[in-house]
Structures are given as C-alpha cells and as structure tokens.
Tab-separated table of C-alpha atoms in Angstrom:
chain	number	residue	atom	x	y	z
A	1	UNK	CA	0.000	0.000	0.000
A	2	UNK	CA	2.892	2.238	1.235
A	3	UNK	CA	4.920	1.446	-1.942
A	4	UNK	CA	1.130	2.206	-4.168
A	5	UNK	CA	1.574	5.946	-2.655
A	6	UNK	CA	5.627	6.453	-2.787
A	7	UNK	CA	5.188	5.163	-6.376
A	8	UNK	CA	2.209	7.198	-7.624
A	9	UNK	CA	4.104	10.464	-5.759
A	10	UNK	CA	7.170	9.980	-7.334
A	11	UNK	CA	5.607	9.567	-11.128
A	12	UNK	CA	3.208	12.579	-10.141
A	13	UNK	CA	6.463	14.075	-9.182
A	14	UNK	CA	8.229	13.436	-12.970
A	15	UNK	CA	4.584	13.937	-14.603
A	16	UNK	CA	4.812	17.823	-13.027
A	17	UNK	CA	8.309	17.924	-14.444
A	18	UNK	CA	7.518	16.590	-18.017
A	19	UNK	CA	4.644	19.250	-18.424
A	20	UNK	CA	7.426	21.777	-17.531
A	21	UNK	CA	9.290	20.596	-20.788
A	22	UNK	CA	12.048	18.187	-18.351
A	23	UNK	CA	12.636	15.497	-20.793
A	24	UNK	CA	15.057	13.566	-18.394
A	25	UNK	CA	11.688	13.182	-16.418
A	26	UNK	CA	9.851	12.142	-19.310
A	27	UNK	CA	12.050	9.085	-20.119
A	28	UNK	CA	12.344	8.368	-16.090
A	29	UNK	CA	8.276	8.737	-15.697
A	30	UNK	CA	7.388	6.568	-19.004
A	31	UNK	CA	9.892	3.700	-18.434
A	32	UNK	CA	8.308	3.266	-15.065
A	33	UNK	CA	4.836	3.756	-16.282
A	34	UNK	CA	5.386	1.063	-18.840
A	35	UNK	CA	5.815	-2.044	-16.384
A	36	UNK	CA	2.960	-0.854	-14.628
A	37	UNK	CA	0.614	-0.569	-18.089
A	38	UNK	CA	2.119	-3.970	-19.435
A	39	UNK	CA	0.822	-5.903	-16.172
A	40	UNK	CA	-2.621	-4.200	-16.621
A	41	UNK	CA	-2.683	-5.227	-19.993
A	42	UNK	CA	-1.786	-8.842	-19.131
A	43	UNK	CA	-4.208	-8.847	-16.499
A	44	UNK	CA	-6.942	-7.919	-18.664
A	45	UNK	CA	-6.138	-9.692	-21.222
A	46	UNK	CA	-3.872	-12.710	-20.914
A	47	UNK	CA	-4.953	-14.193	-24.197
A	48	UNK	CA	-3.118	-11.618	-25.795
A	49	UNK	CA	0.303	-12.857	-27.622
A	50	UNK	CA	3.188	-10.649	-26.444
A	51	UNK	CA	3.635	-8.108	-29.679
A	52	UNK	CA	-0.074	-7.450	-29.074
A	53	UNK	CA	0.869	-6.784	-25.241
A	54	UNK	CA	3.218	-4.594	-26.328
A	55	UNK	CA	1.166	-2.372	-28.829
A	56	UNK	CA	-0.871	-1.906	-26.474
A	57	UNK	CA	1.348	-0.688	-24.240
A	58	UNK	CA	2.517	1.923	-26.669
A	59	UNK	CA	-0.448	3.071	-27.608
A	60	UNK	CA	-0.606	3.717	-24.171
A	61	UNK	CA	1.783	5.504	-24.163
A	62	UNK	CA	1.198	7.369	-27.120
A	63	UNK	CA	-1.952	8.605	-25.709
A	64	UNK	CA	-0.374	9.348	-22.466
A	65	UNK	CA	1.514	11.788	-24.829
A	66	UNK	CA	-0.953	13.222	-26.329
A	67	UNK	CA	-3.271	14.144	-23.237
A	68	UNK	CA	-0.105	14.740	-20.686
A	69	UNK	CA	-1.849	18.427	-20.360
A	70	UNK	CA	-4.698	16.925	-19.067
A	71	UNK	CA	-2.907	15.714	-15.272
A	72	UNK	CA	-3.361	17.872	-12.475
A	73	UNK	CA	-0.751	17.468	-9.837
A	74	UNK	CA	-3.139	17.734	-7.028
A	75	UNK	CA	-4.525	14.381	-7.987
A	76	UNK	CA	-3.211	10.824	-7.582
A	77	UNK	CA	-0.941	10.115	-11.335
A	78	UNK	CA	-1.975	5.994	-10.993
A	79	UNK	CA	-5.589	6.117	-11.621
A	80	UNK	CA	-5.098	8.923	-14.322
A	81	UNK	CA	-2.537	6.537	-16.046
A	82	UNK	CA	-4.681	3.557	-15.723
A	83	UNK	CA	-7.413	5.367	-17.151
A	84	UNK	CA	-5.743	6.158	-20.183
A	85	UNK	CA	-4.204	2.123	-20.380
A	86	UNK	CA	-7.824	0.532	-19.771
A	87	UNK	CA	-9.686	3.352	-22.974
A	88	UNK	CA	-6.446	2.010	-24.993
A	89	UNK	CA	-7.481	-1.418	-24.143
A	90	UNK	CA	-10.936	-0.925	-25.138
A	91	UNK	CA	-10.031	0.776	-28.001
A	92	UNK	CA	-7.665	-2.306	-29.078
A	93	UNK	CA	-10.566	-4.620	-28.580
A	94	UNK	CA	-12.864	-2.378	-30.619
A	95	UNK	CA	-10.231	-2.177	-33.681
A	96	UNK	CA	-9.852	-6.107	-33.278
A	97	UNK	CA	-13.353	-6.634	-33.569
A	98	UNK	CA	-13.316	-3.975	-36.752
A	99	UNK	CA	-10.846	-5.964	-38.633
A	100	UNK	CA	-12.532	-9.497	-37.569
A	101	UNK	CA	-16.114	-8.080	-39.094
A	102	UNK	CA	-13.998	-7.912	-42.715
A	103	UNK	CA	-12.632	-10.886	-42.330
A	104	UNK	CA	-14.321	-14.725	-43.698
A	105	UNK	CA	-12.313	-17.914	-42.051
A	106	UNK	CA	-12.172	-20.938	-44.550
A	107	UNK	CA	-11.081	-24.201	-43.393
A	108	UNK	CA	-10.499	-25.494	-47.004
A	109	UNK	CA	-9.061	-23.097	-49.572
A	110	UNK	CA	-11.335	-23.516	-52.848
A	111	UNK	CA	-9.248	-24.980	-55.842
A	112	UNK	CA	-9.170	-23.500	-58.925
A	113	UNK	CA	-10.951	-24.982	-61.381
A	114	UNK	CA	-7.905	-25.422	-64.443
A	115	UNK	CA	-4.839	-25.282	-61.994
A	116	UNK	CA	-2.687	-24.894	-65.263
A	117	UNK	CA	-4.258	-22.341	-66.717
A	118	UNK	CA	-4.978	-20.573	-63.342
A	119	UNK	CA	-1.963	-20.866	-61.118
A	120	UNK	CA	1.475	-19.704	-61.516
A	121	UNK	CA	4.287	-22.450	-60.889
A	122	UNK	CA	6.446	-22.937	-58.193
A	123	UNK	CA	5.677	-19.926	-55.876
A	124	UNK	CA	6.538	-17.960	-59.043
A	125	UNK	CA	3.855	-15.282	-58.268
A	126	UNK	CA	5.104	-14.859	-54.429
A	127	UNK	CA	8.626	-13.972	-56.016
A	128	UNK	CA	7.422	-11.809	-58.118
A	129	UNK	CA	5.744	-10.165	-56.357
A	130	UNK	CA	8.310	-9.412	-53.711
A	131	UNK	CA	10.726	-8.460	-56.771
A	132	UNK	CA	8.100	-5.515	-57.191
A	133	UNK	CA	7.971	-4.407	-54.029
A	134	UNK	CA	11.372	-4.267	-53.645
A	135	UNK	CA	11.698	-2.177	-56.990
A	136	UNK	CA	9.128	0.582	-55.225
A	137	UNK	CA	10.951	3.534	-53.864
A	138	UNK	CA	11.767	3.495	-50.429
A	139	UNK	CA	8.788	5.637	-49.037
A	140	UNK	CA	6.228	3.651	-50.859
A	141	UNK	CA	8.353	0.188	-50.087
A	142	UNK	CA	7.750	0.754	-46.032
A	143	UNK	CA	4.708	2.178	-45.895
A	144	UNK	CA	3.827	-1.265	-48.097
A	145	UNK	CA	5.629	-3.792	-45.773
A	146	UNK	CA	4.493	-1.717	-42.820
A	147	UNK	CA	0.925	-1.455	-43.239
A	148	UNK	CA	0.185	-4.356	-45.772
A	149	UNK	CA	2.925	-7.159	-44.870
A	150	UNK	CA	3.447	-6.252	-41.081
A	151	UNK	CA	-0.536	-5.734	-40.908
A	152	UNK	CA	0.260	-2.567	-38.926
A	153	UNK	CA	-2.397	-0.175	-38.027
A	154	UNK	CA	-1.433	3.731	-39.469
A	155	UNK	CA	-0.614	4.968	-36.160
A	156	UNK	CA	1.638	2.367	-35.293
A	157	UNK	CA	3.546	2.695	-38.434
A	158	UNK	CA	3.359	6.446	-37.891
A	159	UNK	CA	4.846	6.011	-34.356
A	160	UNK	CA	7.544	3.621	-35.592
A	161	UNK	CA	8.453	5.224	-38.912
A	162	UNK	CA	7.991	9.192	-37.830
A	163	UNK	CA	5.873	9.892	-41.218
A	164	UNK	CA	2.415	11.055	-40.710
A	165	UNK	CA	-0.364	9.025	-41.297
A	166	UNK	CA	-1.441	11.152	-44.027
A	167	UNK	CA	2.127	10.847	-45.795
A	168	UNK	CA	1.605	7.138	-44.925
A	169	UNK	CA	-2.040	7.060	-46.467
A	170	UNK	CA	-0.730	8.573	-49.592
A	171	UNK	CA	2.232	6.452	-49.731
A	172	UNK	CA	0.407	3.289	-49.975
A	173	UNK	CA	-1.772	4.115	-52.141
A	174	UNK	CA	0.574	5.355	-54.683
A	175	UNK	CA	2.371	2.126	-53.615
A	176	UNK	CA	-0.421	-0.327	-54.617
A	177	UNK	CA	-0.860	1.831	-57.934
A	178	UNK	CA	2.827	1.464	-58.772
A	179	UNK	CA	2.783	-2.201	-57.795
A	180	UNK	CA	-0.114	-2.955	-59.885
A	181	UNK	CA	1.727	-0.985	-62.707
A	182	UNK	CA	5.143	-3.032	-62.196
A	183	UNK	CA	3.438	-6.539	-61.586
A	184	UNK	CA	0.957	-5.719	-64.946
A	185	UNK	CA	4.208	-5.111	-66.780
A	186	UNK	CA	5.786	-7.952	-65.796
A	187	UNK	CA	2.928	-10.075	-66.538
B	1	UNK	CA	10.825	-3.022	-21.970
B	2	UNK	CA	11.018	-4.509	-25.868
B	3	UNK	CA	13.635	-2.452	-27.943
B	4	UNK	CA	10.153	-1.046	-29.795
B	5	UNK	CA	8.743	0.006	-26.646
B	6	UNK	CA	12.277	2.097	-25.637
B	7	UNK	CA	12.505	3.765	-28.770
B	8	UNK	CA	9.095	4.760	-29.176
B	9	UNK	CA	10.073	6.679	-25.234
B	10	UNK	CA	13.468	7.824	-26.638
B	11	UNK	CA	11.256	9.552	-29.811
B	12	UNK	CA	8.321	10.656	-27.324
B	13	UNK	CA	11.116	12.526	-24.862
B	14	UNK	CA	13.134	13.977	-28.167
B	15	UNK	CA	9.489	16.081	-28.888
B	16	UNK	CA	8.548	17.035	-25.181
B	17	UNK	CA	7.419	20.507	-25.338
B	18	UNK	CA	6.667	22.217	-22.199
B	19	UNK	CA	2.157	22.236	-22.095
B	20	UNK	CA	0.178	24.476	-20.369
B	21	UNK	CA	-2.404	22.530	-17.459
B	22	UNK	CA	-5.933	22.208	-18.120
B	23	UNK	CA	-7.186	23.722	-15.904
B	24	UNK	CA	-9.940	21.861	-13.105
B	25	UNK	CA	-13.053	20.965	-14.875
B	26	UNK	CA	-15.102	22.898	-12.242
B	27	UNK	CA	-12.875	26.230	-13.366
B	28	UNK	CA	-13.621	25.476	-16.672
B	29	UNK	CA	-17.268	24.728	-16.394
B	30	UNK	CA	-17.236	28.064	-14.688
B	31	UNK	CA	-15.085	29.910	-17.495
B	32	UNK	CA	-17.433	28.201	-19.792
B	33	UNK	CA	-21.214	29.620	-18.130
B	34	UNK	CA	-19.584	33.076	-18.242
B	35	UNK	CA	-19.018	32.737	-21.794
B	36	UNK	CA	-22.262	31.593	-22.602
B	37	UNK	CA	-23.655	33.946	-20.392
B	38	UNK	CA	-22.169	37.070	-21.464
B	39	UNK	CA	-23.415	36.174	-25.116
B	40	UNK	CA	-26.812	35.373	-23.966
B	41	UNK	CA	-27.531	38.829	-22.001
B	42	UNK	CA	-26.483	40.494	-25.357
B	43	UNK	CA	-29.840	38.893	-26.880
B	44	UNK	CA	-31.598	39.792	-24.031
B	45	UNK	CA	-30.001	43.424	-24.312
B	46	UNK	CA	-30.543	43.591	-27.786
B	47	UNK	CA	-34.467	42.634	-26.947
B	48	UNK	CA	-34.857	45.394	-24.125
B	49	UNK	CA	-33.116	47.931	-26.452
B	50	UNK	CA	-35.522	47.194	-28.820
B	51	UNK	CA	-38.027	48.820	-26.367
B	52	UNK	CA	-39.666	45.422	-25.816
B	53	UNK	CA	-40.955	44.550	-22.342
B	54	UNK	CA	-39.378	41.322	-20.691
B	55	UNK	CA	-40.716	38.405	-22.334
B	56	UNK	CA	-41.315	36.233	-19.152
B	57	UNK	CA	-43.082	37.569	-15.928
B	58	UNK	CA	-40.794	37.066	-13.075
B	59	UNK	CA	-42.882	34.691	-10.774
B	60	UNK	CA	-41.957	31.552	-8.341
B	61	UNK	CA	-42.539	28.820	-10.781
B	62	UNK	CA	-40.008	30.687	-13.396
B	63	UNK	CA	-37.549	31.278	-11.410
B	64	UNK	CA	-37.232	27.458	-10.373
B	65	UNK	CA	-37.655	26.377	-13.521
B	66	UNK	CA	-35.071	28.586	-14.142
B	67	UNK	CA	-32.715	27.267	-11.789
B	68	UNK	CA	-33.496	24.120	-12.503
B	69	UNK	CA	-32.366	24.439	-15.817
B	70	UNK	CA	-29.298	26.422	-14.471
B	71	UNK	CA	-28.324	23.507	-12.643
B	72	UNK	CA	-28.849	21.154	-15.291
B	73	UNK	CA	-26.831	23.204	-17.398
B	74	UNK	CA	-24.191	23.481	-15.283
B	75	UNK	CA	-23.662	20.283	-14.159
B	76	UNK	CA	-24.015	18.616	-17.442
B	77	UNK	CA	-20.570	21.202	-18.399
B	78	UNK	CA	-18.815	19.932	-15.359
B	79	UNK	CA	-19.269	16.634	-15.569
B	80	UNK	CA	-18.409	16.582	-19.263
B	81	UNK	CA	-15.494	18.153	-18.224
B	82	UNK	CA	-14.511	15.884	-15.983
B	83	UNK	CA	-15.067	13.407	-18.824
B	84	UNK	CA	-12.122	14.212	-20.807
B	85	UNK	CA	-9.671	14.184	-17.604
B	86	UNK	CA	-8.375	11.090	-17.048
B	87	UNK	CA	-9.232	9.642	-13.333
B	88	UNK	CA	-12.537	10.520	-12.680
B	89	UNK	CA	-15.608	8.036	-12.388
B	90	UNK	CA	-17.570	7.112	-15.551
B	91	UNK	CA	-20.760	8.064	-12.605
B	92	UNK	CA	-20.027	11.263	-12.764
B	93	UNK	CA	-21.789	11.634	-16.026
B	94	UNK	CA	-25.500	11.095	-13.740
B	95	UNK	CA	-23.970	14.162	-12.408
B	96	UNK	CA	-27.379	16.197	-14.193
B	97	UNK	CA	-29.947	13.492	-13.889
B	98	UNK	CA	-31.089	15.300	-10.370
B	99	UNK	CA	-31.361	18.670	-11.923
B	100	UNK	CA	-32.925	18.043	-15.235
B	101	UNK	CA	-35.720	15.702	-13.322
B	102	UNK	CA	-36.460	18.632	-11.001
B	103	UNK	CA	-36.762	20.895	-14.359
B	104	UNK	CA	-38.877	18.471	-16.323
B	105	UNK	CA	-40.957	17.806	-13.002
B	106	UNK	CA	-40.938	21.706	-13.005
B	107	UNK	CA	-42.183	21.856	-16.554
B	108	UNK	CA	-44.756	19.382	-16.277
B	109	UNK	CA	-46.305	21.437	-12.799
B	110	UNK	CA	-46.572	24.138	-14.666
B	111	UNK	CA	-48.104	22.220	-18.063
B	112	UNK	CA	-50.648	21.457	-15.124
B	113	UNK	CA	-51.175	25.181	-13.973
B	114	UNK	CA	-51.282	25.984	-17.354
B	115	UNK	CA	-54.620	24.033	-18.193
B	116	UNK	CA	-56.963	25.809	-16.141
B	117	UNK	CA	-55.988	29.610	-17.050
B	118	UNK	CA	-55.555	29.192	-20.820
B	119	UNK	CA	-57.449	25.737	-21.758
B	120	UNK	CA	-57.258	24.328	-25.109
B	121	UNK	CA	-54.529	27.093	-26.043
B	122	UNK	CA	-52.250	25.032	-23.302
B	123	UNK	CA	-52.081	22.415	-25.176
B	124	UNK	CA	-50.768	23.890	-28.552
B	125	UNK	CA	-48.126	22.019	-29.508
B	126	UNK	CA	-46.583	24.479	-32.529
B	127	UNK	CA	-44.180	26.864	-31.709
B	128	UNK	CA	-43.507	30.389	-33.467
B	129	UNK	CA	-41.466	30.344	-36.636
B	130	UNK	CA	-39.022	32.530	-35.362
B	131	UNK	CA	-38.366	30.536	-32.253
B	132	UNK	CA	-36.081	27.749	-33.643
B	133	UNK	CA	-33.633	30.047	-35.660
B	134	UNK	CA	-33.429	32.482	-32.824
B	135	UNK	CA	-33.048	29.279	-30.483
B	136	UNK	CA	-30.073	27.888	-33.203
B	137	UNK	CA	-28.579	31.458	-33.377
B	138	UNK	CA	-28.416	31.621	-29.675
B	139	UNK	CA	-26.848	28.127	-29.120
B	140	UNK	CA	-23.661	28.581	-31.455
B	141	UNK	CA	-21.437	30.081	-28.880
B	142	UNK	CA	-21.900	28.231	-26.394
B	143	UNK	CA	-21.959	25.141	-28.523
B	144	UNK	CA	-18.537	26.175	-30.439
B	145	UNK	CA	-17.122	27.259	-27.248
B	146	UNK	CA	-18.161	23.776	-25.621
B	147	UNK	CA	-16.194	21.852	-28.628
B	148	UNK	CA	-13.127	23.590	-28.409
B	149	UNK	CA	-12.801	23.224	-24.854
B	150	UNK	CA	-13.935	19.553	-25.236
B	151	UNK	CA	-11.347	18.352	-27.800
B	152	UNK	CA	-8.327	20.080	-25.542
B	153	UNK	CA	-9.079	16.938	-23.156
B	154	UNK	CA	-8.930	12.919	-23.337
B	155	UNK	CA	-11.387	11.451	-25.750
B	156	UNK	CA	-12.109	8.451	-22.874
B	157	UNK	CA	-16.136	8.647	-23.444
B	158	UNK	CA	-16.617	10.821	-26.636
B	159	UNK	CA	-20.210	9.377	-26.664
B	160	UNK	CA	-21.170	10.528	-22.879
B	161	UNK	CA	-18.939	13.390	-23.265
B	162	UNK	CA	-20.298	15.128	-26.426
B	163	UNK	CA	-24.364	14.342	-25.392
B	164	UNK	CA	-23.320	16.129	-21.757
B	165	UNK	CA	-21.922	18.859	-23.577
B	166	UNK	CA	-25.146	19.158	-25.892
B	167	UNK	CA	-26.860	19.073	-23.121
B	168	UNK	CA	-25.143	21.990	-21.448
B	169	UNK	CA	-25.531	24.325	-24.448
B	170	UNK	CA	-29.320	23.052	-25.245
B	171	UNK	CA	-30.010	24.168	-21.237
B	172	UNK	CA	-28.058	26.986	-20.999
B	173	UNK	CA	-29.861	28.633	-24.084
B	174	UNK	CA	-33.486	27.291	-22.700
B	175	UNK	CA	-32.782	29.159	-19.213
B	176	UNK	CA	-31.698	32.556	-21.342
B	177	UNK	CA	-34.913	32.106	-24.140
B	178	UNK	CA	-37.777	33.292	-22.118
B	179	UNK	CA	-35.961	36.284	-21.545
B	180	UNK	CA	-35.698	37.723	-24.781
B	181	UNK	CA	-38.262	35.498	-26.627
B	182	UNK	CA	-42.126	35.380	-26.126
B	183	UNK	CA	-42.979	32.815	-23.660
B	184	UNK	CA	-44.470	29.768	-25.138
B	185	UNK	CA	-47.094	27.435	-22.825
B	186	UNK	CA	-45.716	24.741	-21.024
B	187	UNK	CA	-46.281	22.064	-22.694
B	188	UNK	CA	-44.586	23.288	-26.069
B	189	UNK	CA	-41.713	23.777	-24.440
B	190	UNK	CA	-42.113	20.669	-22.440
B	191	UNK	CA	-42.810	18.825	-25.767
B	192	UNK	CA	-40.355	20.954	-28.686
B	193	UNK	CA	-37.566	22.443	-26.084
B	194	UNK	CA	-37.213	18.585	-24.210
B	195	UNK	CA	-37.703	16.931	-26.920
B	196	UNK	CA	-35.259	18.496	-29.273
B	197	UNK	CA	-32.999	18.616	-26.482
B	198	UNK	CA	-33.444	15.094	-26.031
B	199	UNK	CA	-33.024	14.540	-30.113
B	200	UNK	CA	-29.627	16.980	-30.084
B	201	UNK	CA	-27.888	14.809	-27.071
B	202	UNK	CA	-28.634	11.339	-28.682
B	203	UNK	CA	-27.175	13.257	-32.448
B	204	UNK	CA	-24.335	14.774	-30.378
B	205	UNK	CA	-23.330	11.380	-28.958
B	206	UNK	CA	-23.818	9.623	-32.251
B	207	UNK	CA	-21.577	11.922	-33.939
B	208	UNK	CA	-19.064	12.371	-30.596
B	209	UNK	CA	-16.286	10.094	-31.748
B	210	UNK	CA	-15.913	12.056	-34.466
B	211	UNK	CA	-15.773	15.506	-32.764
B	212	UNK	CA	-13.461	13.844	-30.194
B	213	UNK	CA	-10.777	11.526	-30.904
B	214	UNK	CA	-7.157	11.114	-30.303
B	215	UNK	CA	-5.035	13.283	-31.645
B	216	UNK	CA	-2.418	12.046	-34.327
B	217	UNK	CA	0.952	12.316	-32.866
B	218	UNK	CA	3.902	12.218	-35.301
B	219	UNK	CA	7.005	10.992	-33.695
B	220	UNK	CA	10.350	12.635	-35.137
C-alpha cells in the first residue's frame, strides 16, 4: 500500500516535471509507467500474444503523450494513467473486432478450377511479387511492408516510422498503384 | 521493456514541449457559463433595447424552472469536463440526472397550472417560426465554445462526453430564451424544447467520436 503511494508520488512528481518541458523526467516517468501498463494489460487480457501486449502498451503511451496536459498534480498520477491504459485497451478490442467483421475464415481453400491455366508455378507469383515491391521507392516500399505485410495499423507505423499518417495514407496508395503498374508489366 | 517500446520513449522525450495545465473541470465549467452567459444577455439586451418589455413575468414557478435548468446546465458542463480528464468516475456523467428531473418535473407542474388559465390554447403544440432560428442562433457560442474546450481533453467517453456537452448548451440557451423570446405554454416547451434537447444529445453522442478523438501524434 505504502509502496502504491511512494510510487504514484514519485511519477506525479516526474509527470509535473515533463509538463514543464524536463525530458530527463519524461524518459524516467514513461519507463516506469510502462511495467505498470504492461501488467494491466496482461491482467486484462492474458490471451493476448506478447507483440499485441506490447502495442498496447505503446499506444498507451502514445496517448499518455498526447493528453499529458490533461494531469493535475493535485490528484493521484496511478488512476489517471490507468485510465488512459484501460480506454487504450478498449479501443484495441474495438479495432480487433473492426478488422474481424472484414474478415471470412475458410477451413479449405477452394481450388481453382484449371490449376494450369490458373496458377502460376512454383511460388513464381510470391517472387514476383516481392521483386516488385522491392523495386518501389523506399517511401512507398515501407509504408507497403508496414501497413500491408506487417498488418500494422497507421498509427503504429506512424509512431515507428515518424511519417504522418497522411504521408503514410498517400504512400500506400501510390504504392499499390505502382505495384499494380510493375506486376501488370511484368505479366 | 522490448527495444520497440524504448525507442518509441526515446522519440516521445526527443518532442517534449513544455504544455500548459488544463485547468480543473469545475474552473472550466465556470469559465465556460460566463461565456455563454455574457453572449446570452447580449440577446436579451438587444431585446430590451428594442423597447420590448421582458418576455417572461418574473414569478416563483419561473424562477425554479429557471434554476433548474441552471443547474442542469451546469452540471451537465462539469461533468463533461470531468469526462475528458483522465481519473474521474464514468458516474459522474449522472452528475445532471437530479437537476434536469427537477426541471422536467418543473415543466410538467406548470403544463398542469397551465390548463386551467388558458385551456385548449395550453395544449398547442406548434411553436412560433421565429423561435427555432433564434433558439439555433443563440446556441452557437456556447456550442462552439463547448467543442473547443472539449477536444483540448482525453477522448475516454466521446459518446457521454459530447451528449453532456449538448446538453449543457441546449439548457443553458433554454434558461436565457424566455428572456428575450415570447414565452411559449408549457407544454410546447415541455414537448419541442425537451424533446429536441433530447433529439440533439442522442445526435451529439452519435456523432461524438468524431468531434473527439485522439489526436495524431507524429514521432520525429
């Protein structure tokens, strides 16, 4: 209980600090804050594989970012933090359930009805197609394996790569387009 | 922490600006009445400078139906306040409930007192032309002023959030209309203010994830 208080004091402490600019406090207040979001994430949902743990704890922290202006001192930081980890949560479970409504699960792939005439030989098509993506300029080439290979929603690939997730939007699509283009030519 | 996880902090640090605190959701509820207020009383000058008398008599049963719908209003703006801070209960958006029963009970007591003095006439249910354009006109303030100060918070409820914010503004304007409008009966405004009060708080928290959300942060 003692070590509840000391702890929420001391990140209240580097929370006052970070919304005077300290960036030393920043670091110290969001590697501590991390442990503490990661075990609420695990605790609420233990299904989840580790990566998935661990975007969720950066979103967390990404929000925590974005709403730091919203802590007042004179309250306890712990339940503020949590807060913040159990919307991002939520909000994980919502997008989850977004991408799962789009999705259709087949246990047996339907065959093709002329396999010759149908599909290419020898994984000739995969290799291909990764010859093509690595022929895409770099900007388009990540925002590709980021968002389409890596399966990466925009915000995490905007936190990772730094690009906004309007750059990132635009890359893609101009991506796809000169994909299309390249794997049409090569056709 | 995964090698991700201390870069992403490493990035977050490198753009740290110093922010200005929000301040307590009770200061800004107040901040946000006098606002509202001080826009309102400039219809209700414009109407007396106009050389028209004041639209309401000043009796018992309108003044606590006017503070009834005081309260209402200004506990729906503090508790939707308190909705985009971080910490506080998810209860504290029944924060209203109290004061908007007492003004609907208020409304429908006088809807009763109403029936014997003007008869069939108290049960008109169309308003004046002019009353829902000067109602809108009245409302944008307060309702622009309300979003801004909204979306400088946490989007954790936009749905609750945005509907106690509607609610706010729809209140706040109803308390300042019968002073520089003609008084409708009772039951119209029980029927066309609660009701489209009712209708803009279930529209505001359809469309309050969009009006809040988290902000896109770009990490150099």
């Amino acid at each position: 209980m003692n070590q509840t208080i000391d702890t929420d004091r001391r990140l209240s402490q580097l929370m006052r600090a970070a919304q005077g600019g300290n960036g030393v406090a920043y670091v110290a207040l969001l590697r501590e804050a991390a442990p503490l979001v990661r075990q609420a994430v695990r605790r609420r949902r233990s299904f989840l594989q580790p990566q998935d743990i661990e975007d969720l704890v950066q979103n967390t922290l990404l929000a925590l970012h974005s709403v730091r202006a919203t802590y007042d001192p004179a309250r306890p930081f712990l339940p503020w933090l949590m807060a913040i980890a159990r919307n991002q949560i939520a909000e994980g479970a919502r997008r989850h359930a977004r991408r799962h409504a789009h999705e259709v699960t087949v246990e047996c792939l339907p065959e093709t009805s002329d396999p010759a005439a149908v599909n290419v030989e020898g994984g000739g098509a995969a290799d291909l197609l990764i010859k093509s993506i690595r022929m895409l300029p770099p900007g388009q080439r990540h925002a590709i394996e980021m968002l389409k290979l890596r399966e990466m929603s925009l915000r995490e690939a905007s936190a990772v790569s730094g690009t906004s997730i309007a750059a990132l939007k635009v890359a893609v699509h101009r991506g796809l387009k000169t994909l299309r283009e390249l794997l049409r030519a090569s056709a | 922490m995964s090698k991700d996880t201390n870069d992403l902090v490493g990035r977050l640090a490198l753009q740290l600006r110093p922010v200005r605190r929000l301040p307590s959701p009770r200061l800004r509820a107040a901040t946000w009445l006098a606002l509202s207020a001080s826009y309102l009383a400039l219809f209700v000058l414009a109407h007396r400078l106009s050389g028209a008398p004041l639209a309401q008599s000043i009796d018992t049963r309108f003044v606590v139906e006017e503070l009834a719908t005081l309260a209402t209003a200004g506990l729906a703006a503090f508790a939707a306040f308190c909705c985009v801070v971080p910490g506080y209960s998810r209860r504290i958006a029944l924060l209203p409930l109290p004061a908007l029963f007492l003004w609907v009970a208020s409304l429908g007591a006088n809807c009763i007192a109403d029936w014997p003095r003007l008869g069939v006439a108290a049960g008109q249910l169309t308003p004046e032309p002019a009353c829902i354009p000067v109602a809108m006109l009245a409302g944008v303030l307060p309702a622009v002023a309300m979003v801004m100060m909204l979306r400088r918070g946490a989007p954790l409820y936009p749905r609750a959030t945005v509907a106690l914010g509607a609610l706010a503004v729809a209140a706040l304007t109803n308390a300042a209309l019968p002073l520089f409008h003609l008084g409708d009966v009772s039951i119209m405004v029980l029927v066309w203010d609660l009701g489209l009060i009712a209708l803009l708080s279930a529209l505001a928290g359809w469309a309050g994830p969009r009006i809040l959300n988290w902000r896109r942060i770009v990490v150099a």
